[in-house]
Amino acid sequence: DHVSTTATAARPTRVLIIGQGQLGHVLLHELPGMGVAAELSPDRIEDVFNGLAVPAHPPVVVNCAARTNTDWCEANARECFATNAVAPYRLWLRLHALYGSRARLIHISTGCVYNGPYTADGRPFGPSDPTEPAAFYSWSKAAADALLQAAPGFVDGVAIIRPSGAYGRFDNFDEGTSHVLPGLINRALRLQPGEPFILWGDGRDVRDLIHAQ
C-alpha cells in the first residue's frame, strides 16, 4: 500500500537513508547494484535534519526510522510520538526549506494504520481509505502520514509507503525490536518443552509478508 505522489516518478542517483534497522541496511546493500549511491545516516532521525547541508544535487531521503515495539510505544507514548510522528514531519519541513521543489522524501509508514487487512465490506484497504489505527504505535504512524500530507510541498515531494510484515536479512531477530515474523521465529526457538506458542492477534488477520532480501 502506498500514497502516490509525483515524487517517485524518476529514479534517484543519490539516496540518504535514515534508520539503521533492517530496512535501512537492506537499502544500503541493494541500491548500489541499481546504480544509486546510498549513504546510511549515523544520526537518529530526531537529530539528522540539524546537519543537512545544501548540495548542488540534493539526495532523495528515505526515512526507515521508527519505534516499532508496540508494548514500548504504549508505555512511552511521548517518546514514541516524537520519533514516529513529529520527527518525520520536522525532517520534511527542513528538507523543503533547504531544497524547495527539489526536496524528495520517501517515508516508510506501516500497514498497521489500518485495523486489519480488510474494510468492513471485505475489500482490501487502499491508499485513499481512512486510517483506523488500533494501537498507539499505529496512531503515531498514522499521525505522521497525516502531518506529511498536510505539509507544504507534499504532492510533488513526498511518497508514503505502507508495508506490512517485512522480514529477511539484516534483521536482529529480537522480539522487542524486530518485525513480526522474525520476532515469532525467535519466540518459537526459545520455547521450552510443553510451553504453549502464543501468537499475536486473534488468528483472523491475513497479511502479505514482504521479504526484504
mmCIF file with all atom_site columns, N, CA and C in Angstrom, residues 95-158:
data_model
loop_
_atom_site.group_PDB
_atom_site.id
_atom_site.type_symbol
_atom_site.label_atom_id
_atom_site.label_alt_id
_atom_site.label_comp_id
_atom_site.label_asym_id
_atom_site.label_entity_id
_atom_site.label_seq_id
_atom_site.pdbx_PDB_ins_code
_atom_site.Cartn_x
_atom_site.Cartn_y
_atom_site.Cartn_z
_atom_site.occupancy
_atom_site.B_iso_or_equiv
_atom_site.pdbx_formal_charge
_atom_site.auth_seq_id
_atom_site.auth_comp_id
_atom_site.auth_asym_id
_atom_site.auth_atom_id
_atom_site.pdbx_PDB_model_num
ATOM 1   N N  . LEU A 1 95  ? 13.859  19.668 4.937  1.00 0.00 ? 95  LEU A N  1
ATOM 2   C CA . LEU A 1 95  ? 14.229  19.354 3.554  1.00 0.00 ? 95  LEU A CA 1
ATOM 3   C C  . LEU A 1 95  ? 13.591  20.355 2.594  1.00 0.00 ? 95  LEU A C  1
ATOM 4   N N  . HIS A 1 96  ? 12.324  20.636 2.815  1.00 0.00 ? 96  HIS A N  1
ATOM 5   C CA . HIS A 1 96  ? 11.614  21.556 1.923  1.00 0.00 ? 96  HIS A CA 1
ATOM 6   C C  . HIS A 1 96  ? 12.173  22.963 2.033  1.00 0.00 ? 96  HIS A C  1
ATOM 7   N N  . ALA A 1 97  ? 12.555  23.369 3.251  1.00 0.00 ? 97  ALA A N  1
ATOM 8   C CA . ALA A 1 97  ? 13.139  24.695 3.432  1.00 0.00 ? 97  ALA A CA 1
ATOM 9   C C  . ALA A 1 97  ? 14.500  24.797 2.745  1.00 0.00 ? 97  ALA A C  1
ATOM 10  N N  . LEU A 1 98  ? 15.277  23.721 2.775  1.00 0.00 ? 98  LEU A N  1
ATOM 11  C CA . LEU A 1 98  ? 16.612  23.737 2.183  1.00 0.00 ? 98  LEU A CA 1
ATOM 12  C C  . LEU A 1 98  ? 16.584  23.627 0.664  1.00 0.00 ? 98  LEU A C  1
ATOM 13  N N  . TYR A 1 99  ? 15.765  22.706 0.165  1.00 0.00 ? 99  TYR A N  1
ATOM 14  C CA . TYR A 1 99  ? 15.846  22.332 -1.248 1.00 0.00 ? 99  TYR A CA 1
ATOM 15  C C  . TYR A 1 99  ? 14.653  22.785 -2.079 1.00 0.00 ? 99  TYR A C  1
ATOM 16  N N  . GLY A 1 100 ? 13.595  23.288 -1.423 1.00 0.00 ? 100 GLY A N  1
ATOM 17  C CA . GLY A 1 100 ? 12.434  23.744 -2.172 1.00 0.00 ? 100 GLY A CA 1
ATOM 18  C C  . GLY A 1 100 ? 11.813  22.642 -3.009 1.00 0.00 ? 100 GLY A C  1
ATOM 19  N N  . SER A 1 101 ? 11.553  22.939 -4.271 1.00 0.00 ? 101 SER A N  1
ATOM 20  C CA . SER A 1 101 ? 10.893  21.977 -5.153 1.00 0.00 ? 101 SER A CA 1
ATOM 21  C C  . SER A 1 101 ? 11.770  20.780 -5.491 1.00 0.00 ? 101 SER A C  1
ATOM 22  N N  . ARG A 1 102 ? 13.069  20.846 -5.140 1.00 0.00 ? 102 ARG A N  1
ATOM 23  C CA . ARG A 1 102 ? 13.955  19.701 -5.402 1.00 0.00 ? 102 ARG A CA 1
ATOM 24  C C  . ARG A 1 102 ? 13.939  18.682 -4.270 1.00 0.00 ? 102 ARG A C  1
ATOM 25  N N  . ALA A 1 103 ? 13.297  18.997 -3.150 1.00 0.00 ? 103 ALA A N  1
ATOM 26  C CA . ALA A 1 103 ? 13.277  18.092 -1.995 1.00 0.00 ? 103 ALA A CA 1
ATOM 27  C C  . ALA A 1 103 ? 12.447  16.856 -2.304 1.00 0.00 ? 103 ALA A C  1
ATOM 28  N N  . ARG A 1 104 ? 12.963  15.694 -1.878 1.00 0.00 ? 104 ARG A N  1
ATOM 29  C CA . ARG A 1 104 ? 12.270  14.430 -2.074 1.00 0.00 ? 104 ARG A CA 1
ATOM 30  C C  . ARG A 1 104 ? 12.416  13.589 -0.805 1.00 0.00 ? 104 ARG A C  1
ATOM 31  N N  . LEU A 1 105 ? 11.293  13.070 -0.321 1.00 0.00 ? 105 LEU A N  1
ATOM 32  C CA . LEU A 1 105 ? 11.285  12.209 0.857  1.00 0.00 ? 105 LEU A CA 1
ATOM 33  C C  . LEU A 1 105 ? 10.414  10.992 0.586  1.00 0.00 ? 105 LEU A C  1
ATOM 34  N N  . ILE A 1 106 ? 10.972  9.821  0.838  1.00 0.00 ? 106 ILE A N  1
ATOM 35  C CA . ILE A 1 106 ? 10.195  8.581  0.840  1.00 0.00 ? 106 ILE A CA 1
ATOM 36  C C  . ILE A 1 106 ? 10.060  8.164  2.297  1.00 0.00 ? 106 ILE A C  1
ATOM 37  N N  . HIS A 1 107 ? 8.842   8.181  2.791  1.00 0.00 ? 107 HIS A N  1
ATOM 38  C CA . HIS A 1 107 ? 8.583   7.891  4.201  1.00 0.00 ? 107 HIS A CA 1
ATOM 39  C C  . HIS A 1 107 ? 7.994   6.490  4.327  1.00 0.00 ? 107 HIS A C  1
ATOM 40  N N  . ILE A 1 108 ? 8.680   5.626  5.085  1.00 0.00 ? 108 ILE A N  1
ATOM 41  C CA . ILE A 1 108 ? 8.188   4.264  5.314  1.00 0.00 ? 108 ILE A CA 1
ATOM 42  C C  . ILE A 1 108 ? 7.208   4.302  6.482  1.00 0.00 ? 108 ILE A C  1
ATOM 43  N N  . SER A 1 109 ? 5.940   4.139  6.176  1.00 0.00 ? 109 SER A N  1
ATOM 44  C CA . SER A 1 109 ? 4.898   4.099  7.194  1.00 0.00 ? 109 SER A CA 1
ATOM 45  C C  . SER A 1 109 ? 4.627   2.628  7.544  1.00 0.00 ? 109 SER A C  1
ATOM 46  N N  . THR A 1 110 ? 3.389   2.241  7.713  1.00 0.00 ? 110 THR A N  1
ATOM 47  C CA . THR A 1 110 ? 3.063   0.864  8.059  1.00 0.00 ? 110 THR A CA 1
ATOM 48  C C  . THR A 1 110 ? 1.627   0.538  7.666  1.00 0.00 ? 110 THR A C  1
ATOM 49  N N  . GLY A 1 111 ? 1.384   -0.720 7.306  1.00 0.00 ? 111 GLY A N  1
ATOM 50  C CA . GLY A 1 111 ? 0.025   -1.166 7.049  1.00 0.00 ? 111 GLY A CA 1
ATOM 51  C C  . GLY A 1 111 ? -0.820  -1.212 8.298  1.00 0.00 ? 111 GLY A C  1
ATOM 52  N N  . CYS A 1 112 ? -0.170  -1.059 9.466  1.00 0.00 ? 112 CYS A N  1
ATOM 53  C CA . CYS A 1 112 ? -0.906  -1.093 10.735 1.00 0.00 ? 112 CYS A CA 1
ATOM 54  C C  . CYS A 1 112 ? -1.735  0.164  10.968 1.00 0.00 ? 112 CYS A C  1
ATOM 55  N N  . VAL A 1 113 ? -1.647  1.147  10.078 1.00 0.00 ? 113 VAL A N  1
ATOM 56  C CA . VAL A 1 113 ? -2.531  2.300  10.215 1.00 0.00 ? 113 VAL A CA 1
ATOM 57  C C  . VAL A 1 113 ? -3.979  1.896  9.941  1.00 0.00 ? 113 VAL A C  1
ATOM 58  N N  . TYR A 1 114 ? -4.149  0.714  9.325  1.00 0.00 ? 114 TYR A N  1
ATOM 59  C CA . TYR A 1 114 ? -5.483  0.139  9.143  1.00 0.00 ? 114 TYR A CA 1
ATOM 60  C C  . TYR A 1 114 ? -5.695  -0.939 10.194 1.00 0.00 ? 114 TYR A C  1
ATOM 61  N N  . ASN A 1 115 ? -6.906  -1.074 10.658 1.00 0.00 ? 115 ASN A N  1
ATOM 62  C CA . ASN A 1 115 ? -7.227  -2.085 11.671 1.00 0.00 ? 115 ASN A CA 1
ATOM 63  C C  . ASN A 1 115 ? -7.599  -3.384 10.972 1.00 0.00 ? 115 ASN A C  1
ATOM 64  N N  . GLY A 1 116 ? -6.562  -4.099 10.503 1.00 0.00 ? 116 GLY A N  1
ATOM 65  C CA . GLY A 1 116 ? -6.777  -5.337 9.768  1.00 0.00 ? 116 GLY A CA 1
ATOM 66  C C  . GLY A 1 116 ? -6.535  -5.137 8.287  1.00 0.00 ? 116 GLY A C  1
ATOM 67  N N  . PRO A 1 117 ? -6.543  -6.213 7.510  1.00 0.00 ? 117 PRO A N  1
ATOM 68  C CA . PRO A 1 117 ? -6.253  -6.116 6.083  1.00 0.00 ? 117 PRO A CA 1
ATOM 69  C C  . PRO A 1 117 ? -7.463  -5.755 5.229  1.00 0.00 ? 117 PRO A C  1
ATOM 70  N N  . TYR A 1 118 ? -8.672  -5.803 5.809  1.00 0.00 ? 118 TYR A N  1
ATOM 71  C CA . TYR A 1 118 ? -9.870  -5.592 5.002  1.00 0.00 ? 118 TYR A CA 1
ATOM 72  C C  . TYR A 1 118 ? -10.806 -4.559 5.632  1.00 0.00 ? 118 TYR A C  1
ATOM 73  N N  . THR A 1 119 ? -11.563 -3.877 4.773  1.00 0.00 ? 119 THR A N  1
ATOM 74  C CA . THR A 1 119 ? -12.594 -2.962 5.227  1.00 0.00 ? 119 THR A CA 1
ATOM 75  C C  . THR A 1 119 ? -13.800 -3.763 5.717  1.00 0.00 ? 119 THR A C  1
ATOM 76  N N  . ALA A 1 120 ? -14.798 -3.057 6.245  1.00 0.00 ? 120 ALA A N  1
ATOM 77  C CA . ALA A 1 120 ? -15.980 -3.731 6.787  1.00 0.00 ? 120 ALA A CA 1
ATOM 78  C C  . ALA A 1 120 ? -16.717 -4.544 5.722  1.00 0.00 ? 120 ALA A C  1
ATOM 79  N N  . ASP A 1 121 ? -16.613 -4.129 4.456  1.00 0.00 ? 121 ASP A N  1
ATOM 80  C CA . ASP A 1 121 ? -17.295 -4.862 3.385  1.00 0.00 ? 121 ASP A CA 1
ATOM 81  C C  . ASP A 1 121 ? -16.405 -5.904 2.718  1.00 0.00 ? 121 ASP A C  1
ATOM 82  N N  . GLY A 1 122 ? -15.263 -6.225 3.349  1.00 0.00 ? 122 GLY A N  1
ATOM 83  C CA . GLY A 1 122 ? -14.404 -7.292 2.847  1.00 0.00 ? 122 GLY A CA 1
ATOM 84  C C  . GLY A 1 122 ? -13.428 -6.884 1.766  1.00 0.00 ? 122 GLY A C  1
ATOM 85  N N  . ARG A 1 123 ? -13.290 -5.597 1.497  1.00 0.00 ? 123 ARG A N  1
ATOM 86  C CA . ARG A 1 123 ? -12.386 -5.117 0.466  1.00 0.00 ? 123 ARG A CA 1
ATOM 87  C C  . ARG A 1 123 ? -11.031 -4.767 1.082  1.00 0.00 ? 123 ARG A C  1
ATOM 88  N N  . PRO A 1 124 ? -9.930  -5.126 0.411  1.00 0.00 ? 124 PRO A N  1
ATOM 89  C CA . PRO A 1 124 ? -8.617  -4.724 0.938  1.00 0.00 ? 124 PRO A CA 1
ATOM 90  C C  . PRO A 1 124 ? -8.509  -3.205 1.050  1.00 0.00 ? 124 PRO A C  1
ATOM 91  N N  . PHE A 1 125 ? -7.853  -2.741 2.112  1.00 0.00 ? 125 PHE A N  1
ATOM 92  C CA . PHE A 1 125 ? -7.651  -1.312 2.279  1.00 0.00 ? 125 PHE A CA 1
ATOM 93  C C  . PHE A 1 125 ? -6.812  -0.752 1.135  1.00 0.00 ? 125 PHE A C  1
ATOM 94  N N  . GLY A 1 126 ? -7.102  0.473  0.737  1.00 0.00 ? 126 GLY A N  1
ATOM 95  C CA . GLY A 1 126 ? -6.343  1.162  -0.291 1.00 0.00 ? 126 GLY A CA 1
ATOM 96  C C  . GLY A 1 126 ? -5.813  2.475  0.220  1.00 0.00 ? 126 GLY A C  1
ATOM 97  N N  . PRO A 1 127 ? -4.952  3.146  -0.550 1.00 0.00 ? 127 PRO A N  1
ATOM 98  C CA . PRO A 1 127 ? -4.322  4.392  -0.085 1.00 0.00 ? 127 PRO A CA 1
ATOM 99  C C  . PRO A 1 127 ? -5.308  5.495  0.272  1.00 0.00 ? 127 PRO A C  1
ATOM 100 N N  . SER A 1 128 ? -6.473  5.515  -0.362 1.00 0.00 ? 128 SER A N  1
ATOM 101 C CA . SER A 1 128 ? -7.428  6.586  -0.101 1.00 0.00 ? 128 SER A CA 1
ATOM 102 C C  . SER A 1 128 ? -8.386  6.279  1.043  1.00 0.00 ? 128 SER A C  1
ATOM 103 N N  . ASP A 1 129 ? -8.322  5.063  1.609  1.00 0.00 ? 129 ASP A N  1
ATOM 104 C CA . ASP A 1 129 ? -9.206  4.711  2.717  1.00 0.00 ? 129 ASP A CA 1
ATOM 105 C C  . ASP A 1 129 ? -8.770  5.421  3.993  1.00 0.00 ? 129 ASP A C  1
ATOM 106 N N  . PRO A 1 130 ? -9.712  5.823  4.842  1.00 0.00 ? 130 PRO A N  1
ATOM 107 C CA . PRO A 1 130 ? -9.326  6.445  6.114  1.00 0.00 ? 130 PRO A CA 1
ATOM 108 C C  . PRO A 1 130 ? -8.599  5.450  7.007  1.00 0.00 ? 130 PRO A C  1
ATOM 109 N N  . THR A 1 131 ? -7.633  5.934  7.756  1.00 0.00 ? 131 THR A N  1
ATOM 110 C CA . THR A 1 131 ? -6.883  5.053  8.648  1.00 0.00 ? 131 THR A CA 1
ATOM 111 C C  . THR A 1 131 ? -7.735  4.684  9.859  1.00 0.00 ? 131 THR A C  1
ATOM 112 N N  . GLU A 1 132 ? -7.461  3.494  10.406 1.00 0.00 ? 132 GLU A N  1
ATOM 113 C CA . GLU A 1 132 ? -8.170  3.001  11.592 1.00 0.00 ? 132 GLU A CA 1
ATOM 114 C C  . GLU A 1 132 ? -7.171  2.365  12.552 1.00 0.00 ? 132 GLU A C  1
ATOM 115 N N  . PRO A 1 133 ? -6.256  3.140  13.108 1.00 0.00 ? 133 PRO A N  1
ATOM 116 C CA . PRO A 1 133 ? -5.226  2.554  13.980 1.00 0.00 ? 133 PRO A CA 1
ATOM 117 C C  . PRO A 1 133 ? -5.828  1.983  15.255 1.00 0.00 ? 133 PRO A C  1
ATOM 118 N N  . ALA A 1 134 ? -5.262  0.835  15.682 1.00 0.00 ? 134 ALA A N  1
ATOM 119 C CA . ALA A 1 134 ? -5.805  0.142  16.852 1.00 0.00 ? 134 ALA A CA 1
ATOM 120 C C  . ALA A 1 134 ? -4.846  0.130  18.034 1.00 0.00 ? 134 ALA A C  1
ATOM 121 N N  . ALA A 1 135 ? -3.656  0.706  17.883 1.00 0.00 ? 135 ALA A N  1
ATOM 122 C CA . ALA A 1 135 ? -2.673  0.756  18.966 1.00 0.00 ? 135 ALA A CA 1
ATOM 123 C C  . ALA A 1 135 ? -1.936  2.084  18.872 1.00 0.00 ? 135 ALA A C  1
ATOM 124 N N  . PHE A 1 136 ? -1.227  2.459  19.950 1.00 0.00 ? 136 PHE A N  1
ATOM 125 C CA . PHE A 1 136 ? -0.573  3.761  19.931 1.00 0.00 ? 136 PHE A CA 1
ATOM 126 C C  . PHE A 1 136 ? 0.523   3.816  18.873 1.00 0.00 ? 136 PHE A C  1
ATOM 127 N N  . TYR A 1 137 ? 1.230   2.709  18.670 1.00 0.00 ? 137 TYR A N  1
ATOM 128 C CA . TYR A 1 137 ? 2.216   2.673  17.581 1.00 0.00 ? 137 TYR A CA 1
ATOM 129 C C  . TYR A 1 137 ? 1.551   3.040  16.263 1.00 0.00 ? 137 TYR A C  1
ATOM 130 N N  . SER A 1 138 ? 0.408   2.415  15.981 1.00 0.00 ? 138 SER A N  1
ATOM 131 C CA . SER A 1 138 ? -0.309  2.679  14.738 1.00 0.00 ? 138 SER A CA 1
ATOM 132 C C  . SER A 1 138 ? -0.794  4.123  14.678 1.00 0.00 ? 138 SER A C  1
ATOM 133 N N  . TRP A 1 139 ? -1.274  4.647  15.811 1.00 0.00 ? 139 TRP A N  1
ATOM 134 C CA . TRP A 1 139 ? -1.711  6.037  15.866 1.00 0.00 ? 139 TRP A CA 1
ATOM 135 C C  . TRP A 1 139 ? -0.551  6.975  15.524 1.00 0.00 ? 139 TRP A C  1
ATOM 136 N N  . SER A 1 140 ? 0.626   6.697  16.067 1.00 0.00 ? 140 SER A N  1
ATOM 137 C CA . SER A 1 140 ? 1.765   7.580  15.821 1.00 0.00 ? 140 SER A CA 1
ATOM 138 C C  . SER A 1 140 ? 2.166   7.572  14.346 1.00 0.00 ? 140 SER A C  1
ATOM 139 N N  . LYS A 1 141 ? 2.095   6.408  13.709 1.00 0.00 ? 141 LYS A N  1
ATOM 140 C CA . LYS A 1 141 ? 2.438   6.322  12.281 1.00 0.00 ? 141 LYS A CA 1
ATOM 141 C C  . LYS A 1 141 ? 1.373   6.996  11.425 1.00 0.00 ? 141 LYS A C  1
ATOM 142 N N  . ALA A 1 142 ? 0.108   6.815  11.805 1.00 0.00 ? 142 ALA A N  1
ATOM 143 C CA . ALA A 1 142 ? -0.969  7.483  11.074 1.00 0.00 ? 142 ALA A CA 1
ATOM 144 C C  . ALA A 1 142 ? -0.865  9.000  11.215 1.00 0.00 ? 142 ALA A C  1
ATOM 145 N N  . ALA A 1 143 ? -0.453  9.460  12.399 1.00 0.00 ? 143 ALA A N  1
ATOM 146 C CA . ALA A 1 143 ? -0.282  10.890 12.613 1.00 0.00 ? 143 ALA A CA 1
ATOM 147 C C  . ALA A 1 143 ? 0.822   11.447 11.724 1.00 0.00 ? 143 ALA A C  1
ATOM 148 N N  . ALA A 1 144 ? 1.919   10.697 11.576 1.00 0.00 ? 144 ALA A N  1
ATOM 149 C CA . ALA A 1 144 ? 2.999   11.139 10.691 1.00 0.00 ? 144 ALA A CA 1
ATOM 150 C C  . ALA A 1 144 ? 2.496   11.265 9.263  1.00 0.00 ? 144 ALA A C  1
ATOM 151 N N  . ASP A 1 145 ? 1.727   10.283 8.803  1.00 0.00 ? 145 ASP A N  1
ATOM 152 C CA . ASP A 1 145 ? 1.186   10.332 7.439  1.00 0.00 ? 145 ASP A CA 1
ATOM 153 C C  . ASP A 1 145 ? 0.317   11.576 7.253  1.00 0.00 ? 145 ASP A C  1
ATOM 154 N N  . ALA A 1 146 ? -0.548  11.844 8.239  1.00 0.00 ? 146 ALA A N  1
ATOM 155 C CA . ALA A 1 146 ? -1.444  12.992 8.139  1.00 0.00 ? 146 ALA A CA 1
ATOM 156 C C  . ALA A 1 146 ? -0.670  14.308 8.154  1.00 0.00 ? 146 ALA A C  1
ATOM 157 N N  . LEU A 1 147 ? 0.338   14.412 9.019  1.00 0.00 ? 147 LEU A N  1
ATOM 158 C CA . LEU A 1 147 ? 1.144   15.622 9.082  1.00 0.00 ? 147 LEU A CA 1
ATOM 159 C C  . LEU A 1 147 ? 1.876   15.863 7.761  1.00 0.00 ? 147 LEU A C  1
ATOM 160 N N  . LEU A 1 148 ? 2.445   14.810 7.196  1.00 0.00 ? 148 LEU A N  1
ATOM 161 C CA . LEU A 1 148 ? 3.168   14.956 5.938  1.00 0.00 ? 148 LEU A CA 1
ATOM 162 C C  . LEU A 1 148 ? 2.226   15.342 4.800  1.00 0.00 ? 148 LEU A C  1
ATOM 163 N N  . GLN A 1 149 ? 1.046   14.736 4.777  1.00 0.00 ? 149 GLN A N  1
ATOM 164 C CA . GLN A 1 149 ? 0.102   15.044 3.700  1.00 0.00 ? 149 GLN A CA 1
ATOM 165 C C  . GLN A 1 149 ? -0.411  16.481 3.785  1.00 0.00 ? 149 GLN A C  1
ATOM 166 N N  . ALA A 1 150 ? -0.354  17.071 4.983  1.00 0.00 ? 150 ALA A N  1
ATOM 167 C CA . ALA A 1 150 ? -0.792  18.459 5.157  1.00 0.00 ? 150 ALA A CA 1
ATOM 168 C C  . ALA A 1 150 ? 0.358   19.454 5.015  1.00 0.00 ? 150 ALA A C  1
ATOM 169 N N  . ALA A 1 151 ? 1.583   18.959 4.860  1.00 0.00 ? 151 ALA A N  1
ATOM 170 C CA . ALA A 1 151 ? 2.759   19.824 4.840  1.00 0.00 ? 151 ALA A CA 1
ATOM 171 C C  . ALA A 1 151 ? 2.942   20.464 3.466  1.00 0.00 ? 151 ALA A C  1
ATOM 172 N N  . PRO A 1 152 ? 3.614   21.609 3.418  1.00 0.00 ? 152 PRO A N  1
ATOM 173 C CA . PRO A 1 152 ? 3.892   22.243 2.123  1.00 0.00 ? 152 PRO A CA 1
ATOM 174 C C  . PRO A 1 152 ? 4.806   21.372 1.278  1.00 0.00 ? 152 PRO A C  1
ATOM 175 N N  . GLY A 1 153 ? 4.515   21.287 -0.022 1.00 0.00 ? 153 GLY A N  1
ATOM 176 C CA . GLY A 1 153 ? 5.346   20.526 -0.942 1.00 0.00 ? 153 GLY A CA 1
ATOM 177 C C  . GLY A 1 153 ? 5.074   19.048 -0.979 1.00 0.00 ? 153 GLY A C  1
ATOM 178 N N  . PHE A 1 154 ? 4.053   18.560 -0.238 1.00 0.00 ? 154 PHE A N  1
ATOM 179 C CA . PHE A 1 154 ? 3.819   17.120 -0.168 1.00 0.00 ? 154 PHE A CA 1
ATOM 180 C C  . PHE A 1 154 ? 3.555   16.500 -1.530 1.00 0.00 ? 154 PHE A C  1
ATOM 181 N N  . VAL A 1 155 ? 2.701   17.106 -2.330 1.00 0.00 ? 155 VAL A N  1
ATOM 182 C CA . VAL A 1 155 ? 2.234   16.473 -3.563 1.00 0.00 ? 155 VAL A CA 1
ATOM 183 C C  . VAL A 1 155 ? 3.397   16.130 -4.486 1.00 0.00 ? 155 VAL A C  1
ATOM 184 N N  . ASP A 1 156 ? 4.341   17.038 -4.640 1.00 0.00 ? 156 ASP A N  1
ATOM 185 C CA . ASP A 1 156 ? 5.454   16.805 -5.554 1.00 0.00 ? 156 ASP A CA 1
ATOM 186 C C  . ASP A 1 156 ? 6.697   16.245 -4.872 1.00 0.00 ? 156 ASP A C  1
ATOM 187 N N  . GLY A 1 157 ? 6.719   16.244 -3.528 1.00 0.00 ? 157 GLY A N  1
ATOM 188 C CA . GLY A 1 157 ? 7.972   15.902 -2.867 1.00 0.00 ? 157 GLY A CA 1
ATOM 189 C C  . GLY A 1 157 ? 7.985   14.688 -1.981 1.00 0.00 ? 157 GLY A C  1
ATOM 190 N N  . VAL A 1 158 ? 6.822   14.167 -1.579 1.00 0.00 ? 158 VAL A N  1
ATOM 191 C CA . VAL A 1 158 ? 6.784   13.089 -0.586 1.00 0.00 ? 158 VAL A CA 1
ATOM 192 C C  . VAL A 1 158 ? 6.030   11.886 -1.127 1.00 0.00 ? 158 VAL A C  1
#
